[in-house]
Tab-separated table of C-alpha atoms in Angstrom:
chain	number	residue	atom	x	y	z
A	1	MET	CA	134.566	-118.398	135.293
A	2	LEU	CA	131.449	-119.573	137.115
A	3	ASP	CA	131.733	-121.510	140.358
A	4	ARG	CA	130.399	-125.069	140.424
A	5	SER	CA	127.622	-123.994	142.775
A	6	PHE	CA	126.051	-122.103	139.868
A	7	TYR	CA	125.469	-125.388	138.042
A	8	ALA	CA	124.509	-127.415	141.127
A	9	ARG	CA	120.881	-126.302	140.891
A	10	PRO	CA	117.780	-127.426	138.973
A	11	ALA	CA	118.214	-127.197	135.206
A	12	LEU	CA	115.294	-124.778	134.803
A	13	ASP	CA	116.918	-122.285	137.171
A	14	VAL	CA	120.333	-122.621	135.568
A	15	ALA	CA	118.850	-122.255	132.080
A	16	ARG	CA	117.237	-118.893	132.828
A	17	ASP	CA	120.331	-117.629	134.612
A	18	LEU	CA	122.633	-118.550	131.719
A	19	LEU	CA	121.005	-115.980	129.453
A	20	GLY	CA	123.291	-112.981	129.161
A	21	LEU	CA	126.361	-114.862	130.382
A	22	VAL	CA	129.317	-115.525	128.091
A	23	LEU	CA	130.555	-118.824	126.666
A	24	VAL	CA	134.347	-118.761	126.260
A	25	ARG	CA	136.538	-121.139	124.248
A	26	ARG	CA	140.286	-120.634	124.527
A	27	GLU	CA	142.453	-122.007	121.734
A	28	ALA	CA	146.190	-121.766	121.153
A	29	ALA	CA	145.835	-119.040	118.544
A	30	ALA	CA	142.580	-117.346	119.509
A	31	THR	CA	139.844	-116.846	122.066
A	32	LEU	CA	136.219	-117.172	121.037
A	33	ALA	CA	133.409	-115.770	123.138
A	34	GLY	CA	129.697	-115.157	122.804
A	35	ARG	CA	126.748	-114.014	124.902
A	36	ILE	CA	124.265	-116.816	125.527
A	37	VAL	CA	120.830	-115.919	124.128
A	38	GLU	CA	118.914	-119.213	123.803
A	39	VAL	CA	118.890	-122.387	125.913
A	40	GLU	CA	116.816	-125.496	126.613
A	41	ALA	CA	116.502	-127.303	129.947
A	42	TYR	CA	116.341	-131.093	130.272
A	43	VAL	CA	115.241	-131.987	133.755
A	44	GLY	CA	115.964	-135.660	134.468
A	45	VAL	CA	114.904	-139.260	133.953
A	46	ASN	CA	111.183	-138.431	133.827
A	47	ASP	CA	111.677	-135.925	131.002
A	48	ARG	CA	110.862	-137.893	127.859
A	49	ALA	CA	112.572	-135.307	125.688
A	50	SER	CA	115.851	-135.998	127.499
A	51	HIS	CA	118.518	-138.481	126.440
A	52	ALA	CA	118.428	-139.718	130.037
A	53	TRP	CA	114.827	-140.847	130.312
A	54	ARG	CA	115.648	-144.434	129.318
A	55	GLY	CA	118.510	-144.547	131.802
A	56	LYS	CA	122.265	-144.258	131.827
A	57	THR	CA	124.286	-145.311	128.769
A	58	ALA	CA	127.837	-144.806	127.564
A	59	ARG	CA	126.588	-141.970	125.369
A	60	ASN	CA	124.802	-139.958	128.065
A	61	ALA	CA	127.007	-140.833	131.059
A	62	ALA	CA	128.239	-137.251	131.413
A	63	MET	CA	124.676	-136.137	132.225
A	64	PHE	CA	124.763	-138.306	135.356
A	65	GLY	CA	128.092	-136.909	136.515
A	66	PRO	CA	128.994	-133.888	138.620
A	67	PRO	CA	127.485	-130.517	137.728
A	68	GLY	CA	129.603	-127.999	135.876
A	69	HIS	CA	130.770	-130.412	133.188
A	70	ALA	CA	130.065	-130.524	129.465
A	71	TYR	CA	127.829	-133.106	127.824
A	72	VAL	CA	128.573	-133.099	124.093
A	73	TYR	CA	126.743	-135.467	121.777
A	74	PHE	CA	126.690	-136.253	118.059
A	75	THR	CA	123.382	-136.067	116.203
A	76	TYR	CA	122.054	-136.728	112.701
A	77	GLY	CA	125.415	-138.270	111.851
A	78	MET	CA	127.002	-134.868	111.342
A	79	HIS	CA	126.439	-132.345	114.149
A	80	TRP	CA	127.754	-131.790	117.684
A	81	CYS	CA	125.647	-130.199	120.428
A	82	LEU	CA	126.862	-128.716	123.727
A	83	ASN	CA	125.042	-129.135	127.039
A	84	LEU	CA	126.045	-127.946	130.503
A	85	VAL	CA	125.399	-130.523	133.241
A	86	THR	CA	123.356	-129.254	136.190
A	87	ASP	CA	121.752	-130.361	139.466
A	88	ALA	CA	123.349	-132.928	141.798
A	89	GLU	CA	125.627	-135.750	140.721
A	90	GLY	CA	123.475	-138.724	139.752
A	91	VAL	CA	120.605	-136.510	138.579
A	92	PRO	CA	120.780	-136.468	134.760
A	93	ALA	CA	119.873	-132.850	134.100
A	94	ALA	CA	121.477	-130.438	131.656
A	95	VAL	CA	121.019	-127.252	129.659
A	96	LEU	CA	121.478	-127.287	125.890
A	97	LEU	CA	123.053	-124.135	124.472
A	98	ARG	CA	121.030	-123.281	121.367
A	99	ALA	CA	122.395	-119.871	120.355
A	100	ILE	CA	124.978	-117.275	121.282
A	101	GLU	CA	125.758	-113.762	120.072
A	102	PRO	CA	129.434	-113.611	118.964
A	103	LEU	CA	131.705	-111.235	120.868
A	104	GLU	CA	135.278	-112.390	120.197
A	105	GLY	CA	136.941	-114.525	117.533
A	106	ILE	CA	134.334	-113.671	114.917
A	107	GLU	CA	136.776	-114.020	112.005
A	108	LEU	CA	137.590	-117.575	113.079
A	109	MET	CA	133.883	-118.341	113.417
A	110	ARG	CA	133.336	-117.076	109.875
A	111	ALA	CA	136.169	-119.264	108.619
A	112	ARG	CA	134.602	-122.315	110.254
A	113	ARG	CA	131.140	-121.481	108.921
A	114	PRO	CA	131.823	-120.221	105.380
A	115	LYS	CA	128.266	-120.951	104.239
A	116	ALA	CA	126.785	-118.481	106.741
A	117	ARG	CA	125.552	-115.554	104.654
A	118	LYS	CA	125.362	-113.180	107.607
A	119	ASP	CA	126.773	-113.071	111.107
A	120	ALA	CA	123.356	-113.783	112.632
A	121	GLN	CA	123.661	-117.294	111.137
A	122	LEU	CA	127.089	-118.040	112.599
A	123	THR	CA	125.959	-119.320	115.983
A	124	SER	CA	122.157	-119.447	115.723
A	125	GLY	CA	121.348	-123.071	116.502
A	126	PRO	CA	123.180	-125.689	118.606
A	127	ALA	CA	125.038	-127.330	115.708
A	128	ARG	CA	126.109	-124.002	114.213
A	129	LEU	CA	127.313	-122.867	117.621
A	130	CYS	CA	129.519	-125.933	118.040
A	131	GLN	CA	130.883	-125.673	114.510
A	132	ALA	CA	131.771	-122.001	114.962
A	133	PHE	CA	133.414	-122.637	118.345
A	134	GLY	CA	135.248	-125.788	117.253
A	135	ILE	CA	133.468	-127.902	119.856
A	136	ASP	CA	133.364	-131.657	119.234
A	137	GLY	CA	133.235	-134.927	121.144
A	138	SER	CA	136.628	-134.316	122.711
A	139	PHE	CA	134.875	-131.862	125.049
A	140	ASN	CA	132.405	-134.437	126.367
A	141	GLY	CA	132.869	-134.567	130.135
A	142	ALA	CA	135.124	-131.498	130.205
A	143	ASP	CA	135.182	-129.663	133.536
A	144	LEU	CA	133.855	-126.141	132.944
A	145	CYS	CA	135.049	-125.017	136.381
A	146	ALA	CA	138.665	-126.221	136.288
A	147	PRO	CA	141.286	-123.456	136.633
A	148	ASP	CA	142.843	-124.478	133.310
A	149	ALA	CA	139.559	-125.034	131.457
A	150	SER	CA	139.618	-124.132	127.772
A	151	LEU	CA	135.803	-124.064	127.663
A	152	TYR	CA	133.792	-122.276	130.332
A	153	VAL	CA	131.098	-119.685	131.077
A	154	GLU	CA	131.704	-116.326	132.727
A	155	ASP	CA	129.681	-113.296	133.762
A	156	ARG	CA	130.747	-110.058	132.054
A	157	GLY	CA	127.759	-108.101	133.297
A	158	LEU	CA	126.179	-107.874	129.838
A	159	GLY	CA	122.648	-108.791	130.877
A	160	HIS	CA	119.821	-109.704	128.530
A	161	GLY	CA	116.563	-108.438	127.075
A	162	PRO	CA	113.064	-109.733	127.880
A	163	ILE	CA	113.110	-113.500	128.426
A	164	VAL	CA	110.531	-115.664	126.666
A	165	ALA	CA	109.673	-119.252	127.635
A	166	ALA	CA	108.623	-121.609	124.841
A	167	PRO	CA	108.457	-125.333	124.014
A	168	ARG	CA	111.705	-127.052	123.104
A	169	VAL	CA	112.612	-127.671	119.475
A	170	GLY	CA	112.489	-131.040	117.688
A	171	VAL	CA	111.050	-133.138	120.529
A	172	ASP	CA	107.563	-133.919	119.192
A	173	TYR	CA	108.089	-137.588	120.119
A	174	ALA	CA	108.091	-136.707	123.839
A	175	GLY	CA	104.327	-136.461	124.367
A	176	LYS	CA	103.296	-133.893	126.966
A	177	TRP	CA	106.955	-133.132	127.598
A	178	ALA	CA	107.186	-131.666	124.105
A	179	ARG	CA	104.824	-128.893	125.186
A	180	GLU	CA	106.645	-127.914	128.367
A	181	PRO	CA	108.024	-124.332	128.149
A	182	PHE	CA	111.588	-125.375	128.908
A	183	ARG	CA	113.255	-123.283	126.194
A	184	PHE	CA	114.271	-119.759	127.167
A	185	TYR	CA	115.525	-117.001	124.927
A	186	ASP	CA	116.401	-113.333	124.833
A	187	ALA	CA	113.584	-111.798	122.801
A	188	ALA	CA	115.774	-108.833	121.833
A	189	SER	CA	118.517	-110.910	120.206
A	190	PRO	CA	118.650	-111.499	116.416
A	191	PHE	CA	120.675	-114.670	117.039
A	192	VAL	CA	117.773	-116.711	118.483
A	193	SER	CA	117.304	-119.809	116.321
A	194	VAL	CA	113.534	-120.340	116.571
A	195	ARG	CA	110.728	-117.878	117.328
A	196	GLY	CA	106.965	-117.903	117.022
A	197	THR	CA	106.183	-120.508	119.688
A	198	GLU	CA	106.111	-118.213	122.692
A	199	VAL	CA	104.270	-119.293	125.809
A	200	SER	CA	104.754	-116.344	128.129
A	201	PRO	CA	107.270	-113.683	129.084
A	202	GLN	CA	109.350	-114.580	132.144
């Protein structure tokens, strides 16, 4: 399990460093785990692609809280998305987990995503990831660093392939912020949700 100091840094730094680490979800009957291969950074109130740029609300309050907590939101009336809160308390910054490569609990992931035709579709995309891991609004504000946490990130020494920086997905409304290369992914992973918009290798 990562120490809180890992998260208490700028979102862009945390985002890059999350690649290759492992998201773990412990349930009563199973443990699910996957290597993180795609993320997006949201860097604060000036970031017009961020939920926080209009200020603090009941929905985004977790983003303004202490680092090392989960910010889980509902979108399009049907999907949950998981973010990891970063930076200092009061600074609304977070990293959206966009894709992971399944390691443990794959049968349960398949059961939760029966429409996935191949394993590469199980957790490729933020909504698919949450569905496969059974993550919903009950995890909003969860402490990822608590000793008894059922959702957390750990380092298993797996590493990652070449890292590519690219614009974030689905934020065309954000003006110049839509073009910022704040999405990072492992170019060697087949689980990355969106390719073809590369800016530069990192």
